[in-house]
PDB file of C-alpha atoms in Angstrom:
ATOM      1  CA  MET D   1      15.574  -0.979  -7.981  1.00 93.00           C
ATOM      2  CA  LYS D   2      12.910  -3.364  -7.507  1.00 97.00           C
ATOM      3  CA  ALA D   3      11.011  -5.047 -10.699  1.00 98.00           C
ATOM      4  CA  LEU D   4       8.010  -6.702 -11.818  1.00 98.00           C
ATOM      5  CA  ILE D   5       7.499  -8.866 -14.268  1.00 98.00           C
ATOM      6  CA  LEU D   6       3.313  -9.586 -15.000  1.00 97.00           C
ATOM      7  CA  TYR D   7       2.579 -11.100 -18.219  1.00 97.00           C
ATOM      8  CA  GLN D   8       0.840 -13.885 -19.396  1.00 95.00           C
ATOM      9  CA  SER D   9       1.185 -16.187 -21.876  1.00 95.00           C
ATOM     10  CA  PHE D  10      -0.735 -18.954 -23.874  1.00 93.00           C
ATOM     11  CA  THR D  11       0.586 -20.322 -27.014  1.00 94.00           C
ATOM     12  CA  GLY D  12       4.135 -19.568 -24.988  1.00 96.00           C
ATOM     13  CA  ASN D  13       5.761 -16.494 -27.247  1.00 95.00           C
ATOM     14  CA  THR D  14       4.825 -13.605 -24.123  1.00 96.00           C
ATOM     15  CA  GLU D  15       5.988 -16.021 -21.954  1.00 97.00           C
ATOM     16  CA  LYS D  16       9.489 -16.432 -23.318  1.00 97.00           C
ATOM     17  CA  VAL D  17       9.619 -12.262 -23.986  1.00 97.00           C
ATOM     18  CA  THR D  18       9.196 -12.510 -20.603  1.00 98.00           C
ATOM     19  CA  ARG D  19      12.429 -14.459 -19.857  1.00 98.00           C
ATOM     20  CA  THR D  20      14.488 -12.184 -22.273  1.00 98.00           C
ATOM     21  CA  ILE D  21      13.429  -8.865 -20.312  1.00 98.00           C
ATOM     22  CA  GLU D  22      14.145 -11.449 -17.552  1.00 98.00           C
ATOM     23  CA  ASN D  23      17.643 -12.370 -17.914  1.00 98.00           C
ATOM     24  CA  ALA D  24      17.845  -9.054 -19.120  1.00 98.00           C
ATOM     25  CA  LEU D  25      16.833  -6.784 -16.190  1.00 98.00           C
ATOM     26  CA  ARG D  26      19.190 -10.152 -14.094  1.00 98.00           C
ATOM     27  CA  SER D  27      22.567  -9.421 -16.075  1.00 98.00           C
ATOM     28  CA  GLU D  28      22.307  -5.374 -15.278  1.00 97.00           C
ATOM     29  CA  GLY D  29      22.104  -6.690 -11.276  1.00 97.00           C
ATOM     30  CA  ILE D  30      18.482  -5.704 -10.847  1.00 97.00           C
ATOM     31  CA  VAL D  31      16.498  -8.739  -9.497  1.00 96.00           C
ATOM     32  CA  PRO D  32      12.730  -8.599 -11.029  1.00 98.00           C
ATOM     33  CA  GLU D  33       9.412 -10.861  -9.337  1.00 97.00           C
ATOM     34  CA  THR D  34       8.254 -12.409 -12.365  1.00 97.00           C
ATOM     35  CA  MET D  35       4.155 -14.297 -12.726  1.00 96.00           C
ATOM     36  CA  LYS D  36       1.764 -15.134 -14.015  1.00 95.00           C
ATOM     37  CA  ILE D  37      -1.122 -12.769 -14.296  1.00 93.00           C
ATOM     38  CA  SER D  38      -4.205 -14.618 -12.762  1.00 87.00           C
ATOM     39  CA  LYS D  39      -7.401 -13.338 -10.528  1.00 81.00           C
ATOM     40  CA  GLU D  40      -5.630 -14.872  -7.326  1.00 83.00           C
ATOM     41  CA  ASN D  41      -2.422 -12.170  -7.843  1.00 82.00           C
ATOM     42  CA  ASP D  42      -2.366  -9.571  -5.236  1.00 86.00           C
ATOM     43  CA  VAL D  43       0.398  -7.462  -5.984  1.00 92.00           C
ATOM     44  CA  GLU D  44       0.639  -3.970  -5.273  1.00 90.00           C
ATOM     45  CA  LEU D  45       2.192  -2.384  -8.101  1.00 90.00           C
ATOM     46  CA  TYR D  46       3.302   0.680  -6.145  1.00 89.00           C
ATOM     47  CA  ALA D  47       5.594  -1.124  -3.950  1.00 93.00           C
ATOM     48  CA  TYR D  48       7.943  -1.665  -7.660  1.00 96.00           C
ATOM     49  CA  ASP D  49       9.547   0.608  -9.306  1.00 96.00           C
ATOM     50  CA  LEU D  50       8.985  -0.380 -12.447  1.00 96.00           C
ATOM     51  CA  VAL D  51       7.093  -2.881 -14.148  1.00 96.00           C
ATOM     52  CA  PHE D  52       6.456  -5.029 -16.842  1.00 98.00           C
ATOM     53  CA  LEU D  53       3.166  -5.775 -18.391  1.00 97.00           C
ATOM     54  CA  GLY D  54       3.424  -8.773 -21.245  1.00 97.00           C
ATOM     55  CA  THR D  55       0.513  -9.506 -22.553  1.00 95.00           C
ATOM     56  CA  PRO D  56      -1.008 -12.494 -26.267  1.00 93.00           C
ATOM     57  CA  VAL D  57      -2.809  -9.042 -28.137  1.00 91.00           C
ATOM     58  CA  ILE D  58      -6.395 -10.057 -29.553  1.00 88.00           C
ATOM     59  CA  GLU D  59      -8.007  -8.238 -31.994  1.00 87.00           C
ATOM     60  CA  LEU D  60      -5.921  -5.739 -30.954  1.00 89.00           C
ATOM     61  CA  LEU D  61      -6.508  -5.085 -27.024  1.00 88.00           C
ATOM     62  CA  PRO D  62      -5.128  -6.980 -24.386  1.00 91.00           C
ATOM     63  CA  ALA D  63      -6.045 -10.649 -23.255  1.00 91.00           C
ATOM     64  CA  LYS D  64      -9.410 -11.074 -21.297  1.00 91.00           C
ATOM     65  CA  PRO D  65      -6.909 -11.994 -17.659  1.00 91.00           C
ATOM     66  CA  VAL D  66      -5.089  -9.307 -18.560  1.00 93.00           C
ATOM     67  CA  PHE D  67      -8.166  -7.337 -19.259  1.00 89.00           C
ATOM     68  CA  GLU D  68      -9.092  -8.182 -15.939  1.00 91.00           C
ATOM     69  CA  PHE D  69      -6.471  -7.785 -13.819  1.00 92.00           C
ATOM     70  CA  ILE D  70      -5.468  -4.157 -15.353  1.00 90.00           C
ATOM     71  CA  ARG D  71      -9.388  -2.664 -15.177  1.00 91.00           C
ATOM     72  CA  SER D  72      -8.866  -4.333 -11.161  1.00 91.00           C
ATOM     73  CA  GLN D  73      -5.648  -2.359 -10.107  1.00 90.00           C
ATOM     74  CA  LEU D  74      -7.014   0.394 -12.109  1.00 89.00           C
ATOM     75  CA  SER D  75      -9.856  -0.179  -9.626  1.00 91.00           C
ATOM     76  CA  ILE D  76      -8.307  -0.688  -6.544  1.00 90.00           C
ATOM     77  CA  HIS D  77      -6.275   2.357  -7.178  1.00 88.00           C
ATOM     78  CA  ARG D  78      -8.939   4.693  -7.993  1.00 87.00           C
ATOM     79  CA  LYS D  79     -10.090   4.206  -4.666  1.00 91.00           C
ATOM     80  CA  ARG D  80      -7.167   4.384  -2.675  1.00 90.00           C
ATOM     81  CA  GLY D  81      -7.104   8.756  -4.210  1.00 86.00           C
ATOM     82  CA  ASP D  82      -3.563   7.355  -6.558  1.00 83.00           C
ATOM     83  CA  ILE D  83      -5.005   8.089  -9.744  1.00 79.00           C
ATOM     84  CA  VAL D  84      -5.949  11.467  -9.718  1.00 75.00           C
ATOM     85  CA  PRO D  85      -7.009  12.319 -13.383  1.00 74.00           C
ATOM     86  CA  SER D  86      -5.198  14.645 -14.654  1.00 70.00           C
ATOM     87  CA  SER D  87      -2.133  14.198 -12.346  1.00 65.00           C
ATOM     88  CA  PRO D  88       1.460  14.620 -12.841  1.00 68.00           C
ATOM     89  CA  LYS D  89       4.020  11.094 -13.196  1.00 78.00           C
ATOM     90  CA  ILE D  90       4.521   9.184  -9.731  1.00 81.00           C
ATOM     91  CA  SER D  91       8.505  10.805  -9.745  1.00 84.00           C
ATOM     92  CA  GLY D  92      10.463   7.321  -9.161  1.00 88.00           C
ATOM     93  CA  LYS D  93       7.906   5.045 -11.005  1.00 90.00           C
ATOM     94  CA  TYR D  94       7.767   3.219 -14.736  1.00 91.00           C
ATOM     95  CA  ALA D  95       5.735   0.551 -16.813  1.00 91.00           C
ATOM     96  CA  VAL D  96       7.457  -0.687 -20.296  1.00 93.00           C
ATOM     97  CA  CYS D  97       3.927  -2.504 -22.176  1.00 93.00           C
ATOM     98  CA  TYR D  98       4.609  -5.194 -24.538  1.00 94.00           C
TER      99      TYR D  98
END
């Protein structure tokens, strides 16, 4: 299983949770790719079977860099036709937000 952990952390709390998830996956024999979200991230989300997305919560919303990353990814995948309104789930692909 290919796993990706994307996160944003300002005070270090989300990074602590990220490291805990990373260690839990490793204990199960899964070696995740872990990266902090930035504008330079060039990641193909559909290349992974399991994606974790960690973000601080500010006024009940994800942090601005995470929000912009999600918006950018949605735009890319809509243009490619990966995301279709009311489409069924993609078999074998899972995501977790924390």
